[in-house]
XYZ file of C-alpha atoms in Angstrom:
367
model
C 0.000 0.000 0.000
C 1.295 3.465 -0.932
C 1.939 5.610 2.118
C 0.724 9.201 2.000
C 2.630 11.422 4.422
C 0.521 14.268 5.804
C 2.053 16.921 8.044
C -1.020 17.786 10.070
C -2.393 19.531 11.992
C -1.739 22.659 9.954
C -0.704 26.132 11.156
C -4.222 27.301 10.329
C -6.683 24.495 10.964
C -10.288 24.106 12.053
C -12.221 21.696 14.201
C -14.643 20.508 11.546
C -18.320 21.405 11.659
C -19.740 24.270 9.592
C -23.077 26.049 9.619
C -25.718 24.085 7.718
C -27.154 26.187 4.891
C -30.908 26.781 4.821
C -31.216 24.397 1.871
C -30.102 21.477 4.068
C -32.432 22.490 6.909
C -35.330 22.568 4.450
C -34.350 19.255 2.870
C -34.197 17.567 6.286
C -37.658 18.928 7.083
C -39.020 17.771 3.721
C -37.548 14.306 4.249
C -38.994 13.978 7.765
C -42.410 14.976 6.419
C -42.159 12.418 3.621
C -41.975 14.979 0.820
C -38.600 13.868 -0.549
C -36.715 10.556 -0.595
C -33.547 9.717 1.304
C -31.744 9.687 -2.057
C -32.877 13.245 -2.824
C -31.768 14.368 0.644
C -28.368 12.735 0.086
C -27.995 14.470 -3.286
C -28.785 17.876 -1.770
C -26.277 17.268 1.035
C -23.654 16.253 -1.540
C -24.171 19.420 -3.568
C -23.790 21.564 -0.450
C -20.692 19.626 0.655
C -19.117 20.324 -2.746
C -19.806 24.022 -2.200
C -18.235 24.199 1.267
C -15.194 22.189 0.169
C -14.621 24.832 -2.509
C -15.091 27.599 0.081
C -12.608 26.069 2.531
C -9.999 25.807 -0.199
C -10.778 29.359 -1.319
C -10.072 30.805 2.146
C -6.735 28.968 2.215
C -7.295 25.953 4.471
C -5.085 22.962 3.743
C -7.357 20.498 5.563
C -11.055 20.506 4.698
C -14.058 18.693 6.152
C -17.561 17.866 4.968
C -18.834 20.321 7.588
C -20.625 17.357 9.230
C -23.466 18.169 6.818
C -24.838 14.621 6.895
C -25.101 14.619 10.707
C -27.637 15.978 13.174
C -25.251 15.819 16.134
C -21.458 15.649 16.181
C -21.408 12.369 18.137
C -24.698 10.457 18.144
C -24.796 9.914 14.364
C -21.542 7.952 14.570
C -22.118 6.105 17.838
C -25.697 4.961 17.153
C -24.489 3.095 14.056
C -22.121 0.904 16.059
C -23.347 -2.608 16.797
C -24.947 -2.814 20.233
C -25.932 0.874 20.421
C -29.162 2.712 19.678
C -30.272 6.327 19.548
C -33.265 7.384 21.645
C -35.106 10.397 23.060
C -34.444 10.791 26.811
C -36.683 12.626 29.264
C -34.232 15.541 29.413
C -31.562 17.083 27.216
C -28.127 18.116 28.426
C -27.836 21.240 30.571
C -25.867 24.003 28.878
C -25.284 27.540 30.071
C -28.681 29.149 29.597
C -30.610 26.302 28.002
C -31.368 22.606 27.673
C -30.246 20.903 24.471
C -32.521 19.092 22.068
C -33.389 15.724 23.601
C -31.444 12.969 21.898
C -28.822 10.526 23.136
C -27.434 7.016 22.679
C -27.423 3.935 24.901
C -25.966 0.435 24.854
C -28.425 -2.384 24.147
C -25.959 -5.195 23.409
C -22.291 -6.034 23.125
C -20.503 -3.152 21.385
C -18.587 -3.818 18.169
C -17.820 -2.054 14.898
C -20.399 -2.138 12.135
C -18.534 -2.937 8.925
C -21.367 -1.249 6.988
C -21.113 1.941 9.026
C -22.563 4.727 6.840
C -19.838 7.241 7.706
C -17.238 5.072 5.968
C -19.217 5.341 2.725
C -19.731 9.055 3.361
C -15.979 9.565 3.724
C -15.221 7.757 0.457
C -17.625 10.073 -1.368
C -16.249 13.130 0.447
C -12.640 12.257 -0.409
C -13.581 11.965 -4.079
C -15.049 15.488 -3.898
C -11.837 16.868 -2.371
C -9.518 15.037 -4.753
C -5.918 16.224 -4.560
C -6.856 19.859 -3.856
C -6.543 19.549 -0.066
C -6.390 16.995 2.755
C -9.745 15.372 3.514
C -10.098 15.477 7.300
C -12.541 13.147 9.071
C -13.948 13.813 12.554
C -15.584 11.257 14.827
C -16.430 11.230 18.541
C -13.730 9.939 20.855
C -14.122 6.397 22.223
C -14.282 7.988 25.675
C -17.633 9.581 24.798
C -19.110 6.131 25.427
C -18.354 6.551 29.144
C -20.804 9.421 29.550
C -23.607 8.872 32.052
C -26.509 6.750 30.868
C -24.778 5.078 27.917
C -23.245 1.942 29.443
C -25.832 -0.711 30.314
C -24.768 -2.297 33.647
C -26.819 -5.427 32.894
C -24.766 -6.013 29.748
C -21.511 -4.556 31.077
C -21.380 -4.808 34.882
C -17.573 -4.528 34.639
C -16.367 -1.197 33.242
C -13.061 -2.795 32.225
C -14.864 -5.311 30.004
C -16.785 -2.402 28.493
C -13.540 -0.539 27.874
C -12.035 -3.610 26.196
C -14.906 -3.801 23.687
C -14.795 -0.051 22.998
C -11.059 -0.245 22.261
C -11.597 -3.142 19.862
C -14.502 -1.321 18.186
C -12.538 1.851 17.589
C -9.435 0.058 16.390
C -11.578 -1.485 13.658
C -13.222 1.872 12.925
C -9.871 3.611 12.527
C -8.628 0.877 10.220
C -11.822 1.119 8.159
C -11.372 4.873 7.687
C -7.713 4.323 6.803
C -8.635 1.693 4.226
C -11.128 4.195 2.786
C -8.240 6.635 2.237
C -8.358 8.733 5.414
C -4.987 10.091 6.545
C -6.149 12.813 8.950
C -8.581 11.741 11.663
C -9.801 13.779 14.633
C -11.326 12.364 17.820
C -13.742 14.853 19.415
C -13.896 14.577 23.186
C -16.160 16.424 25.618
C -15.858 13.637 28.182
C -12.120 14.036 28.867
C -12.410 17.823 28.983
C -15.189 17.328 31.547
C -12.791 15.487 33.843
C -11.311 18.924 34.599
C -14.567 20.444 35.861
C -15.000 21.086 39.593
C -17.845 18.554 39.506
C -17.420 15.972 36.766
C -20.401 16.190 34.375
C -21.983 13.173 32.703
C -20.564 10.708 35.281
C -22.430 7.763 36.803
C -19.544 5.299 37.094
C -18.864 5.578 40.821
C -15.147 5.930 40.109
C -12.905 8.773 41.275
C -11.573 11.493 38.989
C -8.098 9.937 39.078
C -9.445 6.507 38.142
C -11.439 7.962 35.260
C -8.461 9.929 33.947
C -6.352 6.758 34.033
C -9.097 4.806 32.250
C -9.484 7.532 29.608
C -5.754 7.389 28.856
C -5.760 3.601 28.603
C -8.739 3.670 26.240
C -7.262 6.397 24.025
C -3.866 4.741 23.779
C -5.394 1.297 23.396
C -7.320 2.530 20.382
C -4.186 4.098 18.873
C -1.920 1.112 19.457
C -0.516 -0.131 16.146
C -2.367 2.511 14.127
C -0.941 3.002 10.601
C 2.167 5.161 10.857
C 1.029 7.496 8.077
C -2.341 8.201 9.718
C -2.418 11.491 11.647
C -4.748 11.361 14.658
C -5.592 14.395 16.767
C -7.960 14.910 19.672
C -10.191 17.912 20.326
C -10.981 18.601 23.976
C -14.265 20.512 24.054
C -16.278 22.006 26.922
C -19.542 21.887 25.006
C -20.786 23.814 21.985
C -24.523 24.186 21.412
C -26.130 27.250 19.820
C -23.177 29.377 21.033
C -23.551 28.100 24.618
C -21.207 25.911 26.665
C -21.664 23.071 29.157
C -18.928 23.575 31.770
C -15.740 25.465 32.568
C -12.321 24.797 34.032
C -8.717 24.643 32.876
C -6.910 21.545 31.618
C -4.785 21.378 34.773
C -6.306 18.201 36.234
C -5.818 16.058 33.121
C -2.580 17.577 31.809
C -0.059 15.550 33.884
C -1.538 12.316 32.522
C -3.247 12.957 29.194
C -1.147 15.792 27.785
C 2.003 13.960 28.819
C 1.097 10.444 27.708
C -1.748 10.365 25.151
C -0.245 9.080 21.901
C -1.931 11.487 19.509
C -0.260 13.689 16.900
C -2.005 16.836 18.057
C -4.345 18.431 20.595
C -7.061 20.888 19.571
C -7.626 22.953 22.729
C -10.205 25.565 23.699
C -8.669 28.900 24.666
C -11.219 31.407 23.423
C -12.266 32.973 26.744
C -11.485 33.292 30.454
C -13.327 30.106 31.481
C -10.695 28.108 29.560
C -7.909 28.823 32.034
C -4.319 29.725 31.206
C -1.641 28.028 29.131
C 0.313 26.578 32.057
C -1.041 23.005 31.590
C 0.764 22.995 28.243
C 4.039 22.492 30.113
C 3.170 18.767 30.195
C 3.202 18.498 26.392
C 6.454 16.678 25.505
C 8.982 18.771 23.597
C 8.840 17.731 19.940
C 5.750 15.712 20.832
C 2.167 16.399 19.838
C 1.325 19.600 17.984
C -0.840 22.007 19.999
C -3.633 23.756 18.124
C -4.556 26.832 20.143
C -8.289 27.508 19.861
C -7.818 31.224 20.495
C -10.572 32.227 18.057
C -14.211 31.699 18.998
C -16.771 29.981 16.817
C -19.573 31.207 19.079
C -19.924 34.648 17.484
C -18.847 36.323 14.270
C -16.855 39.302 15.547
C -13.215 39.036 14.506
C -10.643 38.920 17.274
C -7.865 41.480 17.676
C -4.911 40.442 15.527
C -2.482 41.922 18.057
C -4.145 40.018 20.896
C -3.970 36.727 18.991
C -0.269 37.196 18.294
C 0.335 38.058 21.947
C -1.492 34.924 23.091
C 0.533 32.713 20.756
C 3.679 34.352 22.106
C 2.474 33.644 25.647
C 1.956 29.972 24.796
C 5.579 29.709 23.645
C 6.596 29.890 27.309
C 5.464 26.264 27.482
C 5.540 24.916 23.900
C 7.962 25.893 21.099
C 6.456 28.034 18.334
C 7.140 25.353 15.724
C 4.927 22.996 17.746
C 1.951 25.403 17.751
C -0.971 25.993 15.380
C -4.159 28.102 15.592
C -7.861 27.431 15.028
C -11.336 28.219 16.351
C -11.957 26.692 19.781
C -14.671 24.413 18.334
C -16.729 23.841 15.234
C -19.339 26.324 14.048
C -22.198 23.834 14.275
C -21.602 20.877 16.583
C -25.310 20.133 16.087
C -27.608 20.895 13.186
C -28.822 24.028 15.029
C -25.515 25.862 14.549
C -23.955 28.716 16.488
C -25.295 32.265 16.457
C -23.424 33.809 13.550
C -23.850 34.037 9.783
C -22.186 31.939 7.087
C -20.410 35.081 5.851
C -18.993 35.666 9.342
C -17.898 32.023 9.523
C -15.915 32.240 6.271
C -14.437 35.610 7.236
C -13.206 34.138 10.514
C -11.598 31.129 8.836
C -9.822 33.359 6.300
C -8.699 35.616 9.174
C -7.108 32.604 10.883
C -5.276 31.621 7.693
C -4.007 35.177 7.180
C -2.737 35.506 10.754
C -1.027 32.121 10.584
C 0.983 33.339 7.593
C 2.055 36.435 9.537
C 3.182 34.325 12.504
C 4.861 31.404 10.742
C 5.461 32.727 7.242
């Protein structure tokens, strides 16, 4: 097999999701009401994905995504198509700052394993054909640790959390290989769960285990999944504190996980949220090994369209170099622009302006 060497993440990168255009919202509504077929919906999504691939390349991004245009939620669409998992409507949504999310979640109903006919593999193949050789086709999926959120593990099926972890590792190893075989060379694992282990009170936890035990388990799961991954596959992780209609779920620095996960997680890069005061300072970055993982500083916000101060961004990057060398740093928004189909509170024009702004500043910093 020909090896394709990708030097990612890039100096100017982005987390993945993009605002769904009104045409997709309308098509989803028409499909749900039985006015169009699933094939017609897929064709409309494909046309809009082609458009946003062109736009990402136009603004200067070297890695492009499908904007998550075929998904309703950043995580459930992937997880509910694993064997042994189903999507369902719970009695309550998740609590975010100022509102409750749309009610939808996943739960385990059998032994968890990878579905070889997982639809997102087919979606990636089609997406990569759209991108061609014009840019790097980046795929995002939820981290395996998302399956440890409260209410997902079924204690009747998995009374032992270690047995559960073993099956999740096996499932994700197969998933990663399937994406690789489909041509993926840049894969991102999105993780709210690990970021939540920093919060003063751990959200989404019903395991009965201590913070230290959960951090240790999260590291073992992440590294277990990455063990023996193809050497020319770049894998990054995005540690997110929640992103729903421009609101967030929790706050806290990365200090509690940094000594373990920043120091020992075997990823090629960390996408980190640093867009406001609730994110904490850069000091936890001191645990990133020198010449180790790249650090993508999420110093731009995806939650509103106002452009940041260029001088302030440059000063923040300079501040981060106290802990990580400049050549090991990159910049991006702190999260995607639409982690769910609802999207954040900004316009598509503002979204594209912000992404171009990031590319332009990256050139000024790194040349």
